[in-house]
PDB file of C-alpha atoms in Angstrom:
ATOM      1  CA  MET A   1      73.248  93.292  87.498  1.00 42.00           C
ATOM      2  CA  GLU A   2      71.192  91.890  90.520  1.00 50.00           C
ATOM      3  CA  LYS A   3      72.752  92.146  93.956  1.00 60.00           C
ATOM      4  CA  THR A   4      73.836  89.069  95.670  1.00 63.00           C
ATOM      5  CA  GLY A   5      72.106  88.136  98.901  1.00 79.00           C
ATOM      6  CA  LEU A   6      74.989  88.795 101.235  1.00 90.00           C
ATOM      7  CA  GLN A   7      74.075  88.435 104.916  1.00 93.00           C
ATOM      8  CA  THR A   8      74.181  91.481 107.157  1.00 94.00           C
ATOM      9  CA  ALA A   9      74.865  91.577 110.953  1.00 95.00           C
ATOM     10  CA  PRO A  10      74.713  94.697 113.397  1.00 95.00           C
ATOM     11  CA  LEU A  11      77.984  96.510 113.545  1.00 94.00           C
ATOM     12  CA  GLY A  12      77.996  96.506 117.578  1.00 94.00           C
ATOM     13  CA  GLU A  13      75.640  98.951 118.703  1.00 93.00           C
ATOM     14  CA  THR A  14      76.009 101.491 116.175  1.00 91.00           C
ATOM     15  CA  GLY A  15      72.705 100.821 114.404  1.00 93.00           C
ATOM     16  CA  LEU A  16      74.509  99.977 111.250  1.00 93.00           C
ATOM     17  CA  GLU A  17      73.843  96.801 109.367  1.00 94.00           C
ATOM     18  CA  ILE A  18      76.828  95.692 107.476  1.00 96.00           C
ATOM     19  CA  THR A  19      77.488  92.907 105.054  1.00 96.00           C
ATOM     20  CA  SER A  20      79.486  89.762 105.791  1.00 94.00           C
ATOM     21  CA  VAL A  21      81.958  90.969 103.203  1.00 95.00           C
ATOM     22  CA  GLY A  22      83.278  94.502 102.429  1.00 97.00           C
ATOM     23  CA  PHE A  23      85.655  96.096 100.389  1.00 97.00           C
ATOM     24  CA  GLY A  24      89.292  96.605 101.810  1.00 96.00           C
ATOM     25  CA  ALA A  25      91.029  99.495 100.224  1.00 97.00           C
ATOM     26  CA  TRP A  26      94.752  98.973 101.588  1.00 93.00           C
ATOM     27  CA  ALA A  27      95.986  97.815  98.193  1.00 93.00           C
ATOM     28  CA  ILE A  28      94.505 100.680  96.287  1.00 95.00           C
ATOM     29  CA  GLY A  29      96.936 103.114  98.337  1.00 91.00           C
ATOM     30  CA  GLY A  30      99.640 101.856  95.772  1.00 90.00           C
ATOM     31  CA  GLY A  31     103.149 101.726  96.074  1.00 87.00           C
ATOM     32  CA  GLY A  32     105.964 104.022  97.228  1.00 84.00           C
ATOM     33  CA  TRP A  33     105.321 103.995 100.975  1.00 80.00           C
ATOM     34  CA  GLU A  34     106.466 101.839 103.969  1.00 77.00           C
ATOM     35  CA  PHE A  35     103.439  99.213 103.466  1.00 81.00           C
ATOM     36  CA  GLY A  36     102.650  99.728  99.877  1.00 82.00           C
ATOM     37  CA  TRP A  37     101.447  97.021  97.723  1.00 84.00           C
ATOM     38  CA  GLY A  38     103.098  98.249  94.604  1.00 88.00           C
ATOM     39  CA  PRO A  39     101.540 100.284  91.618  1.00 90.00           C
ATOM     40  CA  GLN A  40      97.938 100.340  91.424  1.00 93.00           C
ATOM     41  CA  ASP A  41      95.840 101.734  88.279  1.00 95.00           C
ATOM     42  CA  ASP A  42      93.357 103.966  89.878  1.00 96.00           C
ATOM     43  CA  ASP A  43      90.766 103.373  87.185  1.00 97.00           C
ATOM     44  CA  ASP A  44      90.899  99.528  87.959  1.00 97.00           C
ATOM     45  CA  SER A  45      90.492 100.336  91.418  1.00 97.00           C
ATOM     46  CA  VAL A  46      87.457 102.460  90.933  1.00 97.00           C
ATOM     47  CA  GLU A  47      86.006  99.739  88.783  1.00 97.00           C
ATOM     48  CA  ALA A  48      86.563  97.089  91.660  1.00 97.00           C
ATOM     49  CA  ILE A  49      84.801  99.117  94.044  1.00 97.00           C
ATOM     50  CA  HIS A  50      81.644  99.545  91.590  1.00 96.00           C
ATOM     51  CA  ARG A  51      81.695  95.849  91.206  1.00 95.00           C
ATOM     52  CA  ALA A  52      81.900  95.207  94.888  1.00 96.00           C
ATOM     53  CA  LEU A  53      78.713  97.487  95.066  1.00 95.00           C
ATOM     54  CA  GLU A  54      77.157  95.982  92.331  1.00 93.00           C
ATOM     55  CA  LEU A  55      77.420  92.657  94.008  1.00 94.00           C
ATOM     56  CA  GLY A  56      75.970  93.866  97.381  1.00 94.00           C
ATOM     57  CA  VAL A  57      78.776  95.023  99.354  1.00 96.00           C
ATOM     58  CA  ASN A  58      77.647  97.713 101.689  1.00 96.00           C
ATOM     59  CA  TRP A  59      81.106  98.938 103.247  1.00 97.00           C
ATOM     60  CA  ILE A  60      84.221  99.870 102.229  1.00 98.00           C
ATOM     61  CA  ASP A  61      87.233 100.066 104.842  1.00 97.00           C
ATOM     62  CA  THR A  62      90.186 102.558 103.965  1.00 97.00           C
ATOM     63  CA  ALA A  63      92.766 104.559 106.058  1.00 94.00           C
ATOM     64  CA  ALA A  64      94.483 107.729 105.538  1.00 92.00           C
ATOM     65  CA  ALA A  65      98.029 105.986 105.838  1.00 91.00           C
ATOM     66  CA  TYR A  66      97.017 103.810 102.874  1.00 93.00           C
ATOM     67  CA  GLY A  67      99.320 105.520 100.448  1.00 91.00           C
ATOM     68  CA  PHE A  68      98.872 108.671 102.792  1.00 91.00           C
ATOM     69  CA  GLY A  69      95.815 109.533 101.343  1.00 93.00           C
ATOM     70  CA  ARG A  70      95.804 108.177  97.971  1.00 95.00           C
ATOM     71  CA  SER A  71      93.500 105.190  98.960  1.00 96.00           C
ATOM     72  CA  GLU A  72      90.790 107.763 100.433  1.00 97.00           C
ATOM     73  CA  GLU A  73      91.147 109.920  97.104  1.00 98.00           C
ATOM     74  CA  VAL A  74      90.333 106.878  95.010  1.00 98.00           C
ATOM     75  CA  VAL A  75      87.349 105.793  97.262  1.00 98.00           C
ATOM     76  CA  GLY A  76      86.151 109.367  97.065  1.00 98.00           C
ATOM     77  CA  ARG A  77      86.508 109.262  93.398  1.00 98.00           C
ATOM     78  CA  ALA A  78      84.496 105.885  93.135  1.00 97.00           C
ATOM     79  CA  LEU A  79      81.664 107.102  95.416  1.00 97.00           C
ATOM     80  CA  GLY A  80      81.369 110.261  93.533  1.00 96.00           C
ATOM     81  CA  GLY A  81      78.977 108.822  90.968  1.00 83.00           C
ATOM     82  CA  VAL A  82      77.183 106.775  93.484  1.00 90.00           C
ATOM     83  CA  SER A  83      73.683 108.100  94.718  1.00 88.00           C
ATOM     84  CA  GLU A  84      73.143 108.860  98.299  1.00 87.00           C
ATOM     85  CA  SER A  85      70.732 105.846  98.799  1.00 87.00           C
ATOM     86  CA  GLU A  86      73.337 103.432  97.170  1.00 89.00           C
ATOM     87  CA  ARG A  87      76.436 104.786  99.067  1.00 94.00           C
ATOM     88  CA  PRO A  88      78.255 102.140 101.308  1.00 97.00           C
ATOM     89  CA  HIS A  89      79.106 103.070 104.713  1.00 97.00           C
ATOM     90  CA  VAL A  90      82.816 104.301 104.536  1.00 98.00           C
ATOM     91  CA  PHE A  91      85.137 103.278 107.415  1.00 97.00           C
ATOM     92  CA  THR A  92      88.547 104.915 107.576  1.00 97.00           C
ATOM     93  CA  LYS A  93      91.277 105.326 110.449  1.00 94.00           C
ATOM     94  CA  ALA A  94      93.644 107.839 111.950  1.00 91.00           C
ATOM     95  CA  SER A  95      96.800 107.847 113.800  1.00 87.00           C
ATOM     96  CA  LEU A  96      99.334 106.838 111.288  1.00 82.00           C
ATOM     97  CA  VAL A  97     100.699 109.863 109.484  1.00 85.00           C
ATOM     98  CA  GLU A  98     103.633 110.324 106.912  1.00 84.00           C
ATOM     99  CA  GLY A  99     106.904 110.391 108.470  1.00 84.00           C
ATOM    100  CA  PRO A 100     110.379 110.470 106.682  1.00 88.00           C
ATOM    101  CA  ALA A 101     110.967 108.747 103.653  1.00 87.00           C
ATOM    102  CA  ARG A 102     107.291 108.014 103.501  1.00 83.00           C
ATOM    103  CA  THR A 103     107.198 105.738 106.651  1.00 83.00           C
ATOM    104  CA  ALA A 104     104.239 105.418 108.929  1.00 86.00           C
ATOM    105  CA  VAL A 105     104.491 107.528 112.191  1.00 83.00           C
ATOM    106  CA  HIS A 106     102.279 107.116 115.110  1.00 85.00           C
ATOM    107  CA  ASP A 107     100.513 110.157 116.386  1.00 85.00           C
ATOM    108  CA  LEU A 108      97.345 109.983 118.722  1.00 83.00           C
ATOM    109  CA  LYS A 109      97.443 113.789 119.735  1.00 85.00           C
ATOM    110  CA  ARG A 110      94.296 115.370 119.599  1.00 85.00           C
ATOM    111  CA  ASP A 111      95.194 118.029 117.011  1.00 88.00           C
ATOM    112  CA  SER A 112      96.682 115.396 114.891  1.00 87.00           C
ATOM    113  CA  ILE A 113      93.323 113.338 115.036  1.00 88.00           C
ATOM    114  CA  LEU A 114      91.122 116.222 114.458  1.00 91.00           C
ATOM    115  CA  GLY A 115      93.327 117.192 111.358  1.00 92.00           C
ATOM    116  CA  GLU A 116      93.318 113.864 109.962  1.00 93.00           C
ATOM    117  CA  ALA A 117      89.469 113.469 110.117  1.00 94.00           C
ATOM    118  CA  GLU A 118      88.982 116.798 108.360  1.00 97.00           C
ATOM    119  CA  ALA A 119      91.662 115.740 105.565  1.00 96.00           C
ATOM    120  CA  SER A 120      90.000 112.165 105.305  1.00 97.00           C
ATOM    121  CA  LEU A 121      86.442 113.924 104.777  1.00 98.00           C
ATOM    122  CA  ARG A 122      87.808 116.195 102.151  1.00 98.00           C
ATOM    123  CA  ARG A 123      89.571 113.359 100.173  1.00 97.00           C
ATOM    124  CA  LEU A 124      86.551 111.025 100.464  1.00 98.00           C
ATOM    125  CA  GLY A 125      84.219 113.859  99.544  1.00 96.00           C
ATOM    126  CA  LEU A 126      81.851 113.128 102.645  1.00 96.00           C
ATOM    127  CA  ASP A 127      80.136 114.798 105.147  1.00 94.00           C
ATOM    128  CA  ALA A 128      80.464 112.332 107.693  1.00 95.00           C
ATOM    129  CA  ILE A 129      82.401 109.183 108.289  1.00 96.00           C
ATOM    130  CA  ASP A 130      80.385 106.045 109.196  1.00 96.00           C
ATOM    131  CA  LEU A 131      83.092 104.370 111.346  1.00 94.00           C
ATOM    132  CA  TYR A 132      86.381 106.251 112.444  1.00 92.00           C
ATOM    133  CA  GLN A 133      88.897 103.975 114.035  1.00 91.00           C
ATOM    134  CA  ILE A 134      92.408 104.395 115.595  1.00 85.00           C
ATOM    135  CA  HIS A 135      94.934 102.652 113.247  1.00 82.00           C
ATOM    136  CA  TRP A 136      97.323 100.551 115.490  1.00 77.00           C
ATOM    137  CA  PRO A 137      96.895 102.586 118.898  1.00 69.00           C
ATOM    138  CA  ILE A 138     100.297 103.211 119.613  1.00 68.00           C
ATOM    139  CA  PRO A 139     101.667 104.755 121.735  1.00 62.00           C
ATOM    140  CA  ASP A 140      99.948 103.469 124.929  1.00 67.00           C
ATOM    141  CA  ARG A 141     100.646 106.851 126.624  1.00 65.00           C
ATOM    142  CA  ASP A 142      98.401 108.668 124.242  1.00 67.00           C
ATOM    143  CA  ILE A 143      95.414 106.113 123.878  1.00 67.00           C
ATOM    144  CA  GLU A 144      93.122 108.423 126.058  1.00 69.00           C
ATOM    145  CA  GLU A 145      93.956 111.595 124.249  1.00 63.00           C
ATOM    146  CA  GLY A 146      93.268 109.601 120.849  1.00 63.00           C
ATOM    147  CA  TRP A 147      90.232 108.273 121.944  1.00 65.00           C
ATOM    148  CA  GLY A 148      88.859 111.363 123.666  1.00 66.00           C
ATOM    149  CA  ARG A 149      85.695 113.311 122.537  1.00 60.00           C
ATOM    150  CA  SER A 150      86.227 116.560 121.034  1.00 55.00           C
ATOM    151  CA  GLN A 151      85.001 119.384 123.218  1.00 55.00           C
ATOM    152  CA  SER A 152      83.670 121.361 120.412  1.00 51.00           C
TER     153      SER A 152
END
């Protein structure tokens, strides 16, 4: 299939050129959690990602909080068969972790962010995340710690 001519624009000063439309992966996190969209078929989700890539989309937005890892796992599965040259940019987020009764709890502590990044890389099957974001940066008192650079 021929790719569409989706326009691209620079993503700030990152050097990344992204299409005007991306693939949002919130819903593929499924149901059974505080912000879930209900049951999702993982095979259908993988097919939807592949179709978006076929049509020229060059970025996927997901988050560790979407299904508490499920969305990232499905994105990783979809990208498993994609060549490095065809791989889209992958954006994900940190700071919402699983709390009691599968609710989202805010945590911007350094150790949590580092652990979340490692878990996201593993679920996505990637060596690097193209854009790592803070998901709903609450509480304000911890924003500096969550945004800070690692000393390692």
